Short mmCIF file of C-alpha atoms in Angstrom, two decimals:
data_model
loop_
_atom_site.label_atom_id
_atom_site.label_comp_id
_atom_site.label_asym_id
_atom_site.label_seq_id
_atom_site.Cartn_x
_atom_site.Cartn_y
_atom_site.Cartn_z
CA UNK A 1 61.22 103.59 28.42
CA UNK A 2 62.20 100.51 30.42
CA UNK A 3 61.63 100.75 34.16
CA UNK A 4 64.82 99.83 36.02
CA UNK A 5 64.49 97.50 38.99
CA UNK A 6 66.61 97.93 42.14
CA UNK A 7 70.23 96.97 41.54
CA UNK A 8 71.33 93.58 42.88
CA UNK A 9 74.88 93.36 44.29
CA UNK A 10 77.26 91.33 42.11
CA UNK A 11 79.29 88.49 43.66
CA UNK A 12 82.18 87.07 41.64
CA UNK A 13 82.36 83.30 42.20
CA UNK A 14 85.52 81.33 41.48
CA UNK A 15 84.46 77.71 41.79
CA UNK A 16 84.49 74.29 40.18
CA UNK A 17 81.68 72.80 38.13
CA UNK A 18 79.74 69.85 39.56
CA UNK A 19 77.68 68.07 36.87
CA UNK A 20 75.24 66.76 39.50
CA UNK A 21 74.23 70.33 40.35
CA UNK A 22 74.58 69.68 44.07
CA UNK A 23 77.75 71.59 44.82
CA UNK A 24 80.19 73.93 43.11
CA UNK A 25 79.10 76.71 40.82
CA UNK A 26 75.43 75.78 40.63
CA UNK A 27 75.23 75.86 44.42
CA UNK A 28 76.84 79.32 44.37
CA UNK A 29 74.39 80.68 41.81
CA UNK A 30 71.30 79.30 43.55
CA UNK A 31 72.35 80.46 47.01
CA UNK A 32 73.24 83.95 45.79
CA UNK A 33 69.98 84.38 43.91
CA UNK A 34 68.22 83.39 47.13
CA UNK A 35 69.97 86.25 48.96
CA UNK A 36 68.92 88.76 46.33
CA UNK A 37 72.33 88.97 44.63
CA UNK A 38 73.62 88.47 41.10
CA UNK A 39 76.17 85.64 40.73
CA UNK A 40 79.00 86.12 38.22
CA UNK A 41 80.48 82.62 37.77
CA UNK A 42 84.13 82.03 36.89
CA UNK A 43 84.88 78.32 36.44
CA UNK A 44 88.19 77.17 37.96
CA UNK A 45 87.86 73.41 37.40
CA UNK A 46 85.70 70.72 35.83
CA UNK A 47 84.84 67.64 37.85
CA UNK A 48 83.45 64.18 37.23
CA UNK A 49 81.20 63.64 40.23
CA UNK A 50 77.69 62.88 41.36
CA UNK A 51 75.88 62.75 44.68
CA UNK A 52 77.92 59.67 45.66
CA UNK A 53 81.50 60.93 45.17
CA UNK A 54 84.02 62.55 42.84
CA UNK A 55 86.06 60.35 40.47
CA UNK A 56 88.15 62.89 38.56
CA UNK A 57 88.74 66.60 38.01
CA UNK A 58 90.61 68.90 35.65
CA UNK A 59 91.79 72.39 36.58
CA UNK A 60 91.47 75.04 33.87
CA UNK A 61 94.45 76.99 32.54
CA UNK A 62 95.23 80.11 34.55
CA UNK A 63 94.82 82.31 31.44
CA UNK A 64 91.23 81.15 31.01
CA UNK A 65 90.40 81.77 34.64
CA UNK A 66 91.98 85.23 34.67
CA UNK A 67 90.20 86.12 31.43
CA UNK A 68 86.82 85.06 32.83
CA UNK A 69 87.26 86.99 36.06
CA UNK A 70 88.64 90.13 34.42
CA UNK A 71 85.81 90.18 31.89
CA UNK A 72 83.41 90.51 34.84
CA UNK A 73 85.54 92.89 36.90
CA UNK A 74 85.97 95.25 33.93
CA UNK A 75 82.23 95.34 33.32
CA UNK A 76 80.38 95.09 36.63
CA UNK A 77 80.70 96.70 40.08
CA UNK A 78 81.57 93.55 42.02
CA UNK A 79 80.73 93.78 45.74
CA UNK A 80 82.28 90.53 47.03
CA UNK A 81 84.20 87.46 45.90
CA UNK A 82 83.42 83.85 46.82
CA UNK A 83 86.19 81.31 46.39
CA UNK A 84 85.59 77.56 46.12
CA UNK A 85 87.54 74.72 44.49
CA UNK A 86 91.06 75.51 43.22
CA UNK A 87 92.53 72.04 42.67
CA UNK A 88 96.24 72.81 42.22
CA UNK A 89 99.05 75.17 43.20
CA UNK A 90 98.91 77.14 39.95
CA UNK A 91 95.29 78.04 40.60
CA UNK A 92 96.12 79.22 44.12
CA UNK A 93 98.70 81.59 42.61
CA UNK A 94 96.20 82.71 39.96
CA UNK A 95 93.63 83.73 42.55
CA UNK A 96 96.29 85.39 44.71
CA UNK A 97 97.30 87.53 41.74
CA UNK A 98 93.69 88.40 41.01
CA UNK A 99 92.89 89.39 44.60
CA UNK A 100 96.06 91.45 44.93
CA UNK A 101 94.74 93.53 42.05
CA UNK A 102 91.46 94.08 43.93
CA UNK A 103 92.41 94.25 47.63
CA UNK A 104 89.29 96.16 48.69
CA UNK A 105 86.90 93.36 47.70
CA UNK A 106 85.79 91.16 50.63
CA UNK A 107 86.82 87.58 49.94
CA UNK A 108 84.95 84.60 51.39
CA UNK A 109 87.25 81.60 51.11
CA UNK A 110 85.69 78.13 51.19
CA UNK A 111 88.74 75.83 51.23
CA UNK A 112 87.32 72.98 49.15
CA UNK A 113 89.74 70.09 49.60
CA UNK A 114 87.38 67.10 49.78
CA UNK A 115 84.08 66.24 48.13
CA UNK A 116 81.11 65.40 50.30
CA UNK A 117 81.66 61.71 49.59
CA UNK A 118 85.26 61.94 50.76
CA UNK A 119 87.09 62.08 47.43
CA UNK A 120 90.02 64.47 47.07
CA UNK A 121 89.62 67.72 45.14
CA UNK A 122 93.27 68.68 45.48
CA UNK A 123 96.41 67.42 47.16
CA UNK A 124 97.20 68.44 50.73
CA UNK A 125 99.90 70.77 49.36
CA UNK A 126 97.07 72.87 47.91
CA UNK A 127 95.77 73.33 51.44
CA UNK A 128 99.17 74.47 52.66
CA UNK A 129 99.52 76.98 49.80
CA UNK A 130 96.00 78.20 50.43
CA UNK A 131 96.83 78.78 54.10
CA UNK A 132 100.08 80.61 53.41
CA UNK A 133 99.01 82.70 50.41
CA UNK A 134 95.23 83.08 50.20
CA UNK A 135 93.96 83.12 53.77
CA UNK A 136 95.82 86.38 54.47
CA UNK A 137 93.84 88.00 51.65
CA UNK A 138 90.45 86.74 52.84
CA UNK A 139 87.98 88.53 55.04
CA UNK A 140 86.80 85.14 56.29
CA UNK A 141 87.44 81.45 55.64
CA UNK A 142 84.73 78.83 56.14
CA UNK A 143 86.31 75.37 56.52
CA UNK A 144 84.52 72.45 58.10
CA UNK A 145 86.47 70.75 60.86
CA UNK A 146 88.18 68.12 58.61
CA UNK A 147 89.32 70.91 56.27
CA UNK A 148 90.48 73.04 59.20
CA UNK A 149 92.58 70.10 60.42
CA UNK A 150 94.26 69.84 57.01
CA UNK A 151 94.93 73.57 56.86
CA UNK A 152 96.27 73.62 60.42
CA UNK A 153 98.24 70.37 60.02
CA UNK A 154 96.51 69.03 63.14
CA UNK A 155 94.97 65.64 62.17
CA UNK A 156 93.12 65.27 65.48
CA UNK A 157 92.83 68.96 66.39
CA UNK A 158 89.75 70.49 67.97
CA UNK A 159 88.11 73.56 66.46
CA UNK A 160 89.78 75.72 69.12
CA UNK A 161 93.21 74.22 68.41
CA UNK A 162 92.83 74.64 64.65
CA UNK A 163 91.67 78.24 65.08
CA UNK A 164 94.68 79.07 67.22
CA UNK A 165 96.92 77.78 64.43
CA UNK A 166 95.04 79.49 61.59
CA UNK A 167 94.10 82.92 62.95
CA UNK A 168 97.60 84.33 62.37
CA UNK A 169 96.88 83.73 58.68
CA UNK A 170 93.20 84.74 58.48
CA UNK A 171 91.30 87.67 59.96
CA UNK A 172 88.13 85.68 60.64
CA UNK A 173 87.49 81.95 60.65
CA UNK A 174 84.20 80.07 60.68
CA UNK A 175 84.73 76.37 61.48
CA UNK A 176 81.55 74.44 60.86
CA UNK A 177 80.56 71.32 62.78
CA UNK A 178 78.43 68.34 61.90
CA UNK A 179 81.10 65.78 61.08
CA UNK A 180 80.83 63.92 64.39
CA UNK A 181 77.88 62.28 66.10
CA UNK A 182 76.81 65.20 68.28
CA UNK A 183 73.06 65.90 68.46
CA UNK A 184 73.62 69.65 68.38
CA UNK A 185 75.95 71.16 65.80
CA UNK A 186 78.29 73.92 66.96
CA UNK A 187 79.49 76.33 64.28
CA UNK A 188 82.25 78.51 65.71
CA UNK A 189 83.31 81.95 64.48
CA UNK A 190 86.77 83.08 65.58
CA UNK A 191 87.98 86.63 65.01
CA UNK A 192 91.59 87.74 65.15
CA UNK A 193 90.59 90.59 67.49
CA UNK A 194 89.67 87.99 70.10
CA UNK A 195 85.95 87.78 69.46
CA UNK A 196 84.34 84.35 69.46
CA UNK A 197 80.76 83.40 68.61
CA UNK A 198 79.11 79.98 68.66
CA UNK A 199 76.01 79.28 66.60
CA UNK A 200 74.13 76.12 67.58
CA UNK A 201 71.64 74.31 65.40
CA UNK A 202 69.79 71.01 65.52
CA UNK A 203 71.46 68.10 63.76
CA UNK A 204 69.53 66.89 60.74
CA UNK A 205 69.47 63.25 59.58
CA UNK A 206 71.38 62.28 56.47
CA UNK A 207 74.47 63.47 54.58
CA UNK A 208 74.49 66.47 52.29
CA UNK A 209 76.21 67.38 49.02
CA UNK A 210 77.01 71.08 48.63
CA UNK A 211 76.32 72.39 52.12
CA UNK A 212 79.69 74.13 52.37
CA UNK A 213 79.27 75.83 48.98
CA UNK A 214 75.80 76.94 49.98
CA UNK A 215 77.02 78.46 53.24
CA UNK A 216 80.01 80.31 51.78
CA UNK A 217 77.96 81.71 48.90
CA UNK A 218 75.13 82.81 51.16
CA UNK A 219 77.69 84.52 53.41
CA UNK A 220 79.30 86.30 50.45
CA UNK A 221 75.85 87.45 49.42
CA UNK A 222 75.00 88.81 52.86
CA UNK A 223 78.31 90.71 52.94
CA UNK A 224 77.67 92.07 49.44
CA UNK A 225 74.35 93.38 50.70
CA UNK A 226 76.21 95.32 53.39
CA UNK A 227 75.40 93.12 56.39
CA UNK A 228 77.88 93.23 59.27
CA UNK A 229 80.11 90.14 59.56
CA UNK A 230 78.69 88.41 62.66
CA UNK A 231 75.12 89.05 61.55
CA UNK A 232 75.98 87.89 58.01
CA UNK A 233 77.42 84.64 59.39
CA UNK A 234 74.26 83.99 61.39
CA UNK A 235 72.03 84.78 58.39
CA UNK A 236 74.03 82.45 56.15
CA UNK A 237 74.02 79.63 58.71
CA UNK A 238 70.27 79.96 59.25
CA UNK A 239 69.60 79.93 55.52
CA UNK A 240 71.88 76.91 54.94
CA UNK A 241 70.19 74.95 57.72
CA UNK A 242 66.80 75.54 56.10
CA UNK A 243 68.11 74.35 52.72
CA UNK A 244 69.32 71.15 54.41
CA UNK A 245 66.06 70.68 56.29
CA UNK A 246 64.21 70.76 52.94
CA UNK A 247 66.89 68.83 51.00
CA UNK A 248 66.10 66.36 48.21
CA UNK A 249 67.72 63.08 47.19
CA UNK A 250 67.78 63.16 43.38
CA UNK A 251 70.41 60.43 43.03
CA UNK A 252 71.78 57.38 44.84
CA UNK A 253 74.00 59.29 47.26
CA UNK A 254 73.82 62.37 49.43
CA UNK A 255 70.95 64.80 49.80
CA UNK A 256 71.14 68.06 47.83
CA UNK A 257 70.21 71.33 49.60
CA UNK A 258 66.99 72.92 48.38
CA UNK A 259 68.26 76.44 47.83
CA UNK A 260 65.00 78.31 47.44
CA UNK A 261 64.79 82.09 47.93
CA UNK A 262 64.50 83.26 51.51
CA UNK A 263 60.75 83.87 51.22
CA UNK A 264 60.25 80.14 50.60
CA UNK A 265 62.59 78.92 53.35
CA UNK A 266 60.76 80.12 56.43
#
């Protein structure tokens, strides 16, 4: 008789595919395996990109996305959902419909609106729809500061100003730093109940492809494992920083996080 190993929590990932392997679904899978979780990937979009930038993308039909996700949800006990690239308004509505059918599942929303190289992965109207329709369904959203400014419609807003605009829509908000020239990076967690937490880390040299995907997936994994929110955020940030510290440069552009299991990222 086969000996059964301990069950790994399942995280449903709705993300785009990055053929360079630096961001998107591959980042989700690698980061979740590193947390000790099982990633169930549902592809929302196909992209033409590399470590330099994105040149094109195509969003899948809503029927295909719903069919992928429901195939998993009808088969496995999903513990959390991680949301990445959507790409258009129809996909926002698709994910809203899906999450309304499963309101008890914690949703980590990574509002992917720009590639690491700066290229667009959806029009600004996608950000507005995401704010109005999806953020209210999420346990936590994890925008970087440029994304938070788009969502809040504050082109020069600070993290505090963006949070004040977005918290009425989202229960918890993690705005990540690192897009300025500061020597220390401040990642700020804002909670609708008034709680605020700042996590500071050393700035690393270079630019990175897939850091946001890595963070959001690691956070979804920690939540799936039953870790409390603030602790899960810290664990995910610490893990992501280590993947960036050990990052590789396989192409001509940005560094790619080295998403090894936790035992190898000490």
